[in-house]
mmCIF file of N, CA and C in Angstrom:
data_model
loop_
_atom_site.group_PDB
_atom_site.id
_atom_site.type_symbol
_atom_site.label_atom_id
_atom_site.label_comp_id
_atom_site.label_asym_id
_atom_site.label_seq_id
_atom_site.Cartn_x
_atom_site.Cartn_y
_atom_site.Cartn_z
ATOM 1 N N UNK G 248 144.211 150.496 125.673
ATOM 2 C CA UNK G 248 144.820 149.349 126.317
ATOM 3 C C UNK G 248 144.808 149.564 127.830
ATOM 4 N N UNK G 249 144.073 149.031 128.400
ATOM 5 C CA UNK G 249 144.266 148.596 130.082
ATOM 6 C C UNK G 249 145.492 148.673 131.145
ATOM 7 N N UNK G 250 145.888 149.295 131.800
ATOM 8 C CA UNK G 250 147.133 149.108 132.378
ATOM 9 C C UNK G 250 147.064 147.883 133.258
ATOM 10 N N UNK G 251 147.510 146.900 133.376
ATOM 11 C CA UNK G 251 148.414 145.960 133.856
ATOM 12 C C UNK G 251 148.877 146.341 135.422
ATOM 13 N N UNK G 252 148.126 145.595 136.203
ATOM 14 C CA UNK G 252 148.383 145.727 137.815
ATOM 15 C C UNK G 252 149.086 144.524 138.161
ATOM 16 N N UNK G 253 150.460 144.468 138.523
ATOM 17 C CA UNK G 253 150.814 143.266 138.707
ATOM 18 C C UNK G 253 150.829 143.053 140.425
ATOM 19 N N UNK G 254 150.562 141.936 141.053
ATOM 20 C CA UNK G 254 150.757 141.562 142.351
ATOM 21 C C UNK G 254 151.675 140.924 142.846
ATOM 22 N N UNK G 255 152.416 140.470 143.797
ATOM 23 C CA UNK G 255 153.629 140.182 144.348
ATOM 24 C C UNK G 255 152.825 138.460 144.269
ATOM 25 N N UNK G 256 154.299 137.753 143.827
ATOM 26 C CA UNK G 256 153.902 136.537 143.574
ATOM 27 C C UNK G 256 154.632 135.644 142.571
ATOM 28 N N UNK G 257 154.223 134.781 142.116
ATOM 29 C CA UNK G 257 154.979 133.770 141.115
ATOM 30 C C UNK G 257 153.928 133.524 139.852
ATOM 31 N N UNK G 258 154.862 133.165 139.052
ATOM 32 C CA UNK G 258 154.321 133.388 137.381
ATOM 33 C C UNK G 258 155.403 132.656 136.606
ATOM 34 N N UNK G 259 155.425 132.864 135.278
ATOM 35 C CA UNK G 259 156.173 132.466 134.132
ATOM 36 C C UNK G 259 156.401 133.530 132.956
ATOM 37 N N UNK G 260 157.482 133.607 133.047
ATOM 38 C CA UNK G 260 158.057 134.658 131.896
ATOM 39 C C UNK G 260 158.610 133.703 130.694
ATOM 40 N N UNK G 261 157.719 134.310 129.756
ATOM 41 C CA UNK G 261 158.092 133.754 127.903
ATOM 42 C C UNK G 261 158.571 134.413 127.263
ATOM 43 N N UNK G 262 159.836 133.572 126.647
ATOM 44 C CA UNK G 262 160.933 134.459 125.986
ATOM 45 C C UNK G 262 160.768 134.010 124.570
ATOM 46 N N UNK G 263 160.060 134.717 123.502
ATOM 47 C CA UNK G 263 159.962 133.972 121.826
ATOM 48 C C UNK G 263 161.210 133.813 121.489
ATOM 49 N N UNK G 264 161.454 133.325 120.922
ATOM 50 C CA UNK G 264 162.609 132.960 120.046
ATOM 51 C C UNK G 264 162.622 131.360 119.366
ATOM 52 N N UNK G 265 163.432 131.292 118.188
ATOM 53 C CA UNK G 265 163.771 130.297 117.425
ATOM 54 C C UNK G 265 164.891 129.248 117.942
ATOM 55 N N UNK G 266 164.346 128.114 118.114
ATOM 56 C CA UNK G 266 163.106 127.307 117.526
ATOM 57 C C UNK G 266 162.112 127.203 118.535
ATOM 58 N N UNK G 267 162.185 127.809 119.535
ATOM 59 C CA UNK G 267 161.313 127.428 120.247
ATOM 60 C C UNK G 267 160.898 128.915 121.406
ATOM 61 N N UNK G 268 159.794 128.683 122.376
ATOM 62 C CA UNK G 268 159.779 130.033 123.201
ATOM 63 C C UNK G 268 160.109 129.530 124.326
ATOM 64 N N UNK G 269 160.977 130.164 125.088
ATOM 65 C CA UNK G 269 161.838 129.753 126.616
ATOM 66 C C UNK G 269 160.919 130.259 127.310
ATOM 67 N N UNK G 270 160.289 129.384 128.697
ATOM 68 C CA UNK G 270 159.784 129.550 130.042
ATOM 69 C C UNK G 270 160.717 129.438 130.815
ATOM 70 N N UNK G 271 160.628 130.532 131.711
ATOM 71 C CA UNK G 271 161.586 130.590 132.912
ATOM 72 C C UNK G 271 160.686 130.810 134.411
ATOM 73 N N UNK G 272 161.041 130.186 135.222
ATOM 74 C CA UNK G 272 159.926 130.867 136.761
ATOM 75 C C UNK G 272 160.423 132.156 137.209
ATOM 76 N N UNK G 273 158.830 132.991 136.783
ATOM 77 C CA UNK G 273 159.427 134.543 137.353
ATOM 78 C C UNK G 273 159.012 134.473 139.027
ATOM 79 N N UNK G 274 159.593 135.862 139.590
ATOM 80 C CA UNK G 274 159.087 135.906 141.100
ATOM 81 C C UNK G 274 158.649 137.429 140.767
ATOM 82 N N UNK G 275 157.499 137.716 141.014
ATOM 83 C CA UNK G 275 156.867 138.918 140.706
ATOM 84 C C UNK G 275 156.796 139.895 142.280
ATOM 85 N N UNK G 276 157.465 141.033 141.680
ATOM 86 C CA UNK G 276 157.467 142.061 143.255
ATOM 87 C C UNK G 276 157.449 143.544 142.982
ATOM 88 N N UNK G 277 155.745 143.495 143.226
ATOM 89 C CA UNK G 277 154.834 145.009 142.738
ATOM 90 C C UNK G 277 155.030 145.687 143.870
ATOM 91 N N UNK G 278 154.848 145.032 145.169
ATOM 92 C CA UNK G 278 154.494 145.638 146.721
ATOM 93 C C UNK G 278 156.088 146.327 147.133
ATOM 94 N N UNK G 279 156.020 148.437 147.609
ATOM 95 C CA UNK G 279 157.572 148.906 147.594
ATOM 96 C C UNK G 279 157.898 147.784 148.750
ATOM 97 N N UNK G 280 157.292 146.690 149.514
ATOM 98 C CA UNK G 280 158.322 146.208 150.054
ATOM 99 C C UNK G 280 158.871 145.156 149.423
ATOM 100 N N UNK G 281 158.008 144.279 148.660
ATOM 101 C CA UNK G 281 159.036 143.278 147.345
ATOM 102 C C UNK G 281 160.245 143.736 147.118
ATOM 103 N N UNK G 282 159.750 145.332 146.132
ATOM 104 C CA UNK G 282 160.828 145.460 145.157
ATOM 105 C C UNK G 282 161.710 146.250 145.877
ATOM 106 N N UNK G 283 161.957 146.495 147.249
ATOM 107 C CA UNK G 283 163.157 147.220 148.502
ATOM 108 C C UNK G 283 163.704 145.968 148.417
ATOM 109 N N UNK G 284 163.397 144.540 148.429
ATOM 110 C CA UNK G 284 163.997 143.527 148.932
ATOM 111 C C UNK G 284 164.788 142.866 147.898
ATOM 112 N N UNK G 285 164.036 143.038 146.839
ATOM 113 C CA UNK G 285 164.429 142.340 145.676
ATOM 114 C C UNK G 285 165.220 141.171 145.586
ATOM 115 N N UNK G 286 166.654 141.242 144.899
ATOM 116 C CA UNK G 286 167.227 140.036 145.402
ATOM 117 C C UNK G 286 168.671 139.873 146.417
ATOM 118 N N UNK G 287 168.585 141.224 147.563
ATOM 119 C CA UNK G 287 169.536 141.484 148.014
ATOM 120 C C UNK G 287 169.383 140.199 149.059
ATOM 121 N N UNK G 288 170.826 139.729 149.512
ATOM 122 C CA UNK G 288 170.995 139.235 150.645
ATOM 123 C C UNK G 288 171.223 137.388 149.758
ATOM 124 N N UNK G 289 170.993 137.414 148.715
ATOM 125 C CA UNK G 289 170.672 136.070 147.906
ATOM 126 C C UNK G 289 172.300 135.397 147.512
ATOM 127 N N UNK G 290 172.110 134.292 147.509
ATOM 128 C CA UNK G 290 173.957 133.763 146.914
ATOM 129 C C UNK G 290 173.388 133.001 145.602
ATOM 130 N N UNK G 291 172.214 132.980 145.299
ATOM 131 C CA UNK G 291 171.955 132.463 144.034
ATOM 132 C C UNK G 291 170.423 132.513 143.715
ATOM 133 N N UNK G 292 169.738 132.273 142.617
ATOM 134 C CA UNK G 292 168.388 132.695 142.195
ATOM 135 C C UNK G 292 168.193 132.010 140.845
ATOM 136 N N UNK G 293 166.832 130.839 141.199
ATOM 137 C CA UNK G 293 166.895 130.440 139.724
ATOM 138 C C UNK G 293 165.402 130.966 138.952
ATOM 139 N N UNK G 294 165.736 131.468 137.701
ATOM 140 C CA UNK G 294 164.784 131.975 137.084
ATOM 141 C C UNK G 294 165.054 134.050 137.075
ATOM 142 N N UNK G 295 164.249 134.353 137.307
ATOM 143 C CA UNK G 295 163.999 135.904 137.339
ATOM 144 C C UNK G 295 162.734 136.753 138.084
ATOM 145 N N UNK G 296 163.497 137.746 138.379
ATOM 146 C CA UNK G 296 162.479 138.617 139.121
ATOM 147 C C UNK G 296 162.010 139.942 138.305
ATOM 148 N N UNK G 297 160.736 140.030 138.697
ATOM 149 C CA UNK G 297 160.441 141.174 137.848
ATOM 150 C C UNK G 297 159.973 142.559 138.873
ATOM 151 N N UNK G 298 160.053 143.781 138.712
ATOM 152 C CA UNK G 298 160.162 144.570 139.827
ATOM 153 C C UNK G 298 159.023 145.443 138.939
ATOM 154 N N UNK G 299 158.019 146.057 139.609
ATOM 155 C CA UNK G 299 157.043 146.620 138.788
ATOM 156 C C UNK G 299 156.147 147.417 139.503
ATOM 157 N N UNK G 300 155.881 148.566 139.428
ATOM 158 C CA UNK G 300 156.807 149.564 138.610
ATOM 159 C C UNK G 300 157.948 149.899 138.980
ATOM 160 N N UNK G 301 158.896 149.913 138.104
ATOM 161 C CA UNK G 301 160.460 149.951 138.368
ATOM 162 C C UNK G 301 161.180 151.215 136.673
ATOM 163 N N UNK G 302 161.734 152.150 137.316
ATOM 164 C CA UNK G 302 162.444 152.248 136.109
ATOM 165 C C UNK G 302 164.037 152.193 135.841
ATOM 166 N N UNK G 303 164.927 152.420 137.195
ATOM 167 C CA UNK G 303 165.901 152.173 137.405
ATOM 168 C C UNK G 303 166.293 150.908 138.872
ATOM 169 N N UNK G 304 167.377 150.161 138.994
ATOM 170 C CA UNK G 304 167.851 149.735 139.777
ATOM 171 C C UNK G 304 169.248 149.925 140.501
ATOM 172 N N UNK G 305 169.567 149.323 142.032
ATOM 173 C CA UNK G 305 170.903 149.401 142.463
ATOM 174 C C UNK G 305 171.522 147.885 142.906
ATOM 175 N N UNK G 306 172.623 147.566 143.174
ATOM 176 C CA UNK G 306 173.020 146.338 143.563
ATOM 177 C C UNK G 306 173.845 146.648 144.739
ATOM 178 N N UNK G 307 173.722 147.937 145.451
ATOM 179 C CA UNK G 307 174.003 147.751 147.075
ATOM 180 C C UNK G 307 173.717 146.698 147.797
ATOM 181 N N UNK G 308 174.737 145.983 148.826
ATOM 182 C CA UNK G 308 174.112 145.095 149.202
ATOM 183 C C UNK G 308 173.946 143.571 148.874
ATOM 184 N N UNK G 309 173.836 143.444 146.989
ATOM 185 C CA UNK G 309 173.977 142.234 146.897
ATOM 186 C C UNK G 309 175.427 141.694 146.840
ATOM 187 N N UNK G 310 175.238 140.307 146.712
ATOM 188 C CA UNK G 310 176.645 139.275 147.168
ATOM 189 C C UNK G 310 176.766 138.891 145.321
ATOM 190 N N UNK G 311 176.102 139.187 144.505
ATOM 191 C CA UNK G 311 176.160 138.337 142.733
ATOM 192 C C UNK G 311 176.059 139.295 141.600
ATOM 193 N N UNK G 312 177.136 139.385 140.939
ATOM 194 C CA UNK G 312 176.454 139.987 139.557
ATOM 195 C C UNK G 312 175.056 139.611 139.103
ATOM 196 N N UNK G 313 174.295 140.514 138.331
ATOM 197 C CA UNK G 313 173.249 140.004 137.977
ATOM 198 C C UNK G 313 173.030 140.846 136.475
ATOM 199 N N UNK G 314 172.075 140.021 135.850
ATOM 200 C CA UNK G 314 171.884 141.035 134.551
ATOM 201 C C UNK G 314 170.089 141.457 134.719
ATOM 202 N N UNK G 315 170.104 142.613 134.529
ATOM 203 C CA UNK G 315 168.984 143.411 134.231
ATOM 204 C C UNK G 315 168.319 144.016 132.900
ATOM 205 N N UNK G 316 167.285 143.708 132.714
ATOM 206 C CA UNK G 316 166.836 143.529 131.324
ATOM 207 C C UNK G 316 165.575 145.025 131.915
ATOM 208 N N UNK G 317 165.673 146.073 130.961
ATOM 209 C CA UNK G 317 164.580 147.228 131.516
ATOM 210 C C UNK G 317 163.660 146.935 130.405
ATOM 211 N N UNK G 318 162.446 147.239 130.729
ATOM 212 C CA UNK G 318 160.851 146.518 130.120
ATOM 213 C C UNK G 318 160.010 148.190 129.819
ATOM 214 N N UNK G 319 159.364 148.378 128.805
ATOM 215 C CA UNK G 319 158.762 149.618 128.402
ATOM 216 C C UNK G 319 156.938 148.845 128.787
ATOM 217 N N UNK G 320 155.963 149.750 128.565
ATOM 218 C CA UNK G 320 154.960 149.381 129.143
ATOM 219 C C UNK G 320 154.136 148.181 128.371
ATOM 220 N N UNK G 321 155.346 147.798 127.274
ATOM 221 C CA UNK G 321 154.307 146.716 126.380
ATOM 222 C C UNK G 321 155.207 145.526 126.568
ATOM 223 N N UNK G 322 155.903 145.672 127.297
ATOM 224 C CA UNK G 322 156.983 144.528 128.408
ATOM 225 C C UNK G 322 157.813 144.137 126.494
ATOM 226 N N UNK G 323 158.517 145.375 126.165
ATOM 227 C CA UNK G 323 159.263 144.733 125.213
ATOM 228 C C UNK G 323 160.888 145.453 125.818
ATOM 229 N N UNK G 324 161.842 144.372 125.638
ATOM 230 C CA UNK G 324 163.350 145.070 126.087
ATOM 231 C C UNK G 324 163.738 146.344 125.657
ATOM 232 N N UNK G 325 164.210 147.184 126.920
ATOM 233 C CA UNK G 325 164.735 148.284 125.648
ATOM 234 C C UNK G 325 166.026 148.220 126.270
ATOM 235 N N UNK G 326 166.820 147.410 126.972
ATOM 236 C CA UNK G 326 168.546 147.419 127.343
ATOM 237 C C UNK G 326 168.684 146.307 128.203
ATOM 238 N N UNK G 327 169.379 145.649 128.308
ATOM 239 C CA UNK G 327 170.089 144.181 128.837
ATOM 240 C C UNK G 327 171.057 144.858 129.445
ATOM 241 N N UNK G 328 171.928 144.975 130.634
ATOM 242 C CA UNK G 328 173.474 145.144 131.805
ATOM 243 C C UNK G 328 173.293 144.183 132.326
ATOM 244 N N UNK G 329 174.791 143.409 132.133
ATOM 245 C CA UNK G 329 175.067 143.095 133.725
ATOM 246 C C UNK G 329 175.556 144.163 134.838
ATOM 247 N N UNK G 330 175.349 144.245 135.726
ATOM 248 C CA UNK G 330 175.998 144.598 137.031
ATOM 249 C C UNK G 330 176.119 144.155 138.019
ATOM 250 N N UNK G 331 177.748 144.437 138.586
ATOM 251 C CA UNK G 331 178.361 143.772 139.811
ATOM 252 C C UNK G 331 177.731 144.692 140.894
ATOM 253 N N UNK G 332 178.383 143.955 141.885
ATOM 254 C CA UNK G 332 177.376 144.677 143.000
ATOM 255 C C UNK G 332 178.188 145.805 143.248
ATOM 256 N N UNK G 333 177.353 146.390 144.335
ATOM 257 C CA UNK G 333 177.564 147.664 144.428
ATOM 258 C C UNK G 333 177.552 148.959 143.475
ATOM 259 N N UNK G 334 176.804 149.053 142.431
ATOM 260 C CA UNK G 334 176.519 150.041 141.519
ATOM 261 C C UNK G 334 175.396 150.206 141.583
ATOM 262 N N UNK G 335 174.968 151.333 140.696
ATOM 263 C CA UNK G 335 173.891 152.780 140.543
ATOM 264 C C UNK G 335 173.669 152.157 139.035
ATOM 265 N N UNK G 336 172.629 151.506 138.941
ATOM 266 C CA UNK G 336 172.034 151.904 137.566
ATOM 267 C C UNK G 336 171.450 153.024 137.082
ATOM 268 N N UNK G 337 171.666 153.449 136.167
ATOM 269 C CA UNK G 337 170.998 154.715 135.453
ATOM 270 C C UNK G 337 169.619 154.322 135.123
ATOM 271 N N UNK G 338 168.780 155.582 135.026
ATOM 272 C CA UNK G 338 167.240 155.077 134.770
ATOM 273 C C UNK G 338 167.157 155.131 133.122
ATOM 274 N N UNK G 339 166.242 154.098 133.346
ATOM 275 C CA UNK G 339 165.795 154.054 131.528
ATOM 276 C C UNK G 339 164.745 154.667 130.776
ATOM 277 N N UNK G 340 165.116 155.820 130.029
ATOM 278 C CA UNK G 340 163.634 156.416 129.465
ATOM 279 C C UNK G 340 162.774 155.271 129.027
ATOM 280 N N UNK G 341 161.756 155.745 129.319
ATOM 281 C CA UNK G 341 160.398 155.280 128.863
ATOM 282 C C UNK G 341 159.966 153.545 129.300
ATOM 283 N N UNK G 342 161.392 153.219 130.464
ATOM 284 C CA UNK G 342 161.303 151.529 131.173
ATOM 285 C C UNK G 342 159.928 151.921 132.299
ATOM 286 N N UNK G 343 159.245 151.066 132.264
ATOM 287 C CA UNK G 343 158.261 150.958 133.319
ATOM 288 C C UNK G 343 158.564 149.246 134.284
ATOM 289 N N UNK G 344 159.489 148.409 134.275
ATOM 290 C CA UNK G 344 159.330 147.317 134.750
ATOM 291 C C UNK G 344 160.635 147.487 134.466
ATOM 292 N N UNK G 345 161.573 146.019 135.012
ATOM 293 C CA UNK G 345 163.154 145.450 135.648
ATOM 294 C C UNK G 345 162.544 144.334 135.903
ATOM 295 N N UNK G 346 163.060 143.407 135.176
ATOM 296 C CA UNK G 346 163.661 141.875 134.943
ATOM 297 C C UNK G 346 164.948 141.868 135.908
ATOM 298 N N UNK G 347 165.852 141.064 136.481
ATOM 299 C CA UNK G 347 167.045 141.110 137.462
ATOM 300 C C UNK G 347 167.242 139.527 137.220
ATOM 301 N N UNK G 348 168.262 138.630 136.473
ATOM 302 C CA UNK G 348 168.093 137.440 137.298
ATOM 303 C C UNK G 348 170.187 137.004 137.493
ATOM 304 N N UNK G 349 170.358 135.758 137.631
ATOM 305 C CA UNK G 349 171.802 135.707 137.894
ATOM 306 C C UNK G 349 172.759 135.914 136.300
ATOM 307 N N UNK G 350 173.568 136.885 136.823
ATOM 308 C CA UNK G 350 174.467 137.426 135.558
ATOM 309 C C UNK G 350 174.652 136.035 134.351
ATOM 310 N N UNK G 351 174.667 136.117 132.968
ATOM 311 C CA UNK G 351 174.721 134.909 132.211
ATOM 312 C C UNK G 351 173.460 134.889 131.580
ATOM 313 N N UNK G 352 172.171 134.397 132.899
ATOM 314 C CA UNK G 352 171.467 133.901 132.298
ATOM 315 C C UNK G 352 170.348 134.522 131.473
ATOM 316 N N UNK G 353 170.443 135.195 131.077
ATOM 317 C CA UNK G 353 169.373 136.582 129.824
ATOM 318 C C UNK G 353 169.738 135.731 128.472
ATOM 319 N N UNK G 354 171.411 136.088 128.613
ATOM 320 C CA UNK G 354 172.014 135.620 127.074
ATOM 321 C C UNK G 354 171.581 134.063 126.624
ATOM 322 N N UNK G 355 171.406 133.619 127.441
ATOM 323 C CA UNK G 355 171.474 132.139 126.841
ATOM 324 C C UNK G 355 169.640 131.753 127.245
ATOM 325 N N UNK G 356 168.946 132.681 127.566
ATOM 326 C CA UNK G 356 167.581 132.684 126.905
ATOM 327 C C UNK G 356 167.331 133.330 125.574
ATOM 328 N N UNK G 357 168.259 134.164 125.749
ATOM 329 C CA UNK G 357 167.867 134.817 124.326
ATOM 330 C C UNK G 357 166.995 136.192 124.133
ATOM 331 N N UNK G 358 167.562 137.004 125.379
ATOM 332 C CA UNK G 358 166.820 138.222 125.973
ATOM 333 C C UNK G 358 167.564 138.717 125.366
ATOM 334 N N UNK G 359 167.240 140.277 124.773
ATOM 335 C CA UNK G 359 168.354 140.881 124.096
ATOM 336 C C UNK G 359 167.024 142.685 123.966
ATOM 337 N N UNK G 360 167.688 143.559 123.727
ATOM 338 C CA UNK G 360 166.471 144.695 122.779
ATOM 339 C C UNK G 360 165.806 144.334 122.180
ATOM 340 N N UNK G 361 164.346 145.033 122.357
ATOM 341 C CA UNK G 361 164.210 144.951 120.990
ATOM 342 C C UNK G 361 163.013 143.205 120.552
ATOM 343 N N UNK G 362 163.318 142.452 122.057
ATOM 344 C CA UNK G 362 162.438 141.070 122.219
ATOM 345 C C UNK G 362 161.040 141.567 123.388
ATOM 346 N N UNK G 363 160.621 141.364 122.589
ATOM 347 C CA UNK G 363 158.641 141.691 123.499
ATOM 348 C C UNK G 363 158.671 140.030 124.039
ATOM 349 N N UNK G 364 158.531 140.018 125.797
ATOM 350 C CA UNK G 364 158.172 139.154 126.627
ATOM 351 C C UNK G 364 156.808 139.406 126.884
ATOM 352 N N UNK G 365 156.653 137.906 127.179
ATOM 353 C CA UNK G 365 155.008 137.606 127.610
ATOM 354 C C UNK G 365 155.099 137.457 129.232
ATOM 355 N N UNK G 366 154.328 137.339 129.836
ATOM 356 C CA UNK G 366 154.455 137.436 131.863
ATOM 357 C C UNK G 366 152.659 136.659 131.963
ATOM 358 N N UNK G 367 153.008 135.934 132.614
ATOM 359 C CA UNK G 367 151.638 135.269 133.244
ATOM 360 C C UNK G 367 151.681 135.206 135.054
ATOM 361 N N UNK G 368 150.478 135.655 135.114
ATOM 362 C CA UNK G 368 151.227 135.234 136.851
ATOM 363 C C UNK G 368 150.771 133.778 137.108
ATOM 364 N N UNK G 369 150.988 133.012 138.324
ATOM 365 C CA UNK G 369 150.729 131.857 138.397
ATOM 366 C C UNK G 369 148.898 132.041 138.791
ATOM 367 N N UNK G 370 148.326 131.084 138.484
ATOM 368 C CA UNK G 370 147.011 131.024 139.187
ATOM 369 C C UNK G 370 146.738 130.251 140.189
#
């Protein structure tokens, strides 16, 4: 299997689930200066960011809870947190990618362990 070079940019993240599969607008940030920037400094964010390669995150800095979904190299969940700002996430064995979007919204896509996401970038 090919490794997967992702570029800084915009795309669509697919979430399977019943009855239907959820599209959300991702913001893709491969370049260390994307993913330094991530979504600090933000008072709100619609959709999700994906940070790549990423295996842990921090929320120094930001102004929003957010929930973080950690991604293994076949972009399937292996842990969902929210965290308020100002914390140290712990790193995730065997996460190669970080999903980040505003606290809430994972659950009510239907992100959870254990769910293999699809990622397209935009063309």
């Amino acid at each position: 299997m090919a490794r997967r070079r992702w570029r800084d940019g915009r795309g669509v993240l697919r979430i399977p689930g019943e009855p239907r599969t959820v599209e959300v607008p991702l913001e893709i940030a491969a370049s260390y200066r994307a993913r330094t920037r991530g979504l600090l400094g933000r008072t709100c964010f619609d959709g999700a960011l994906l940070l790549s390669p990423a295996g842990s995150i921090h929320t120094f800095g930001m102004r929003i809870p957010i929930d973080v979904a950690y991604l293994d190299r076949h972009l399937t969940v292996r842990a969902v947190r929210t965290m308020r700002p100002g914390r140290l996430g712990l790193p995730r064995l065997r996460s190669r990618h970080v999903l980040e979007a505003e606290a809430g919204a994972m659950a009510g896509w239907g992100l959870r362990a254990g769910v293999r996401v699809e990622m397209a970038a935009a063309e």
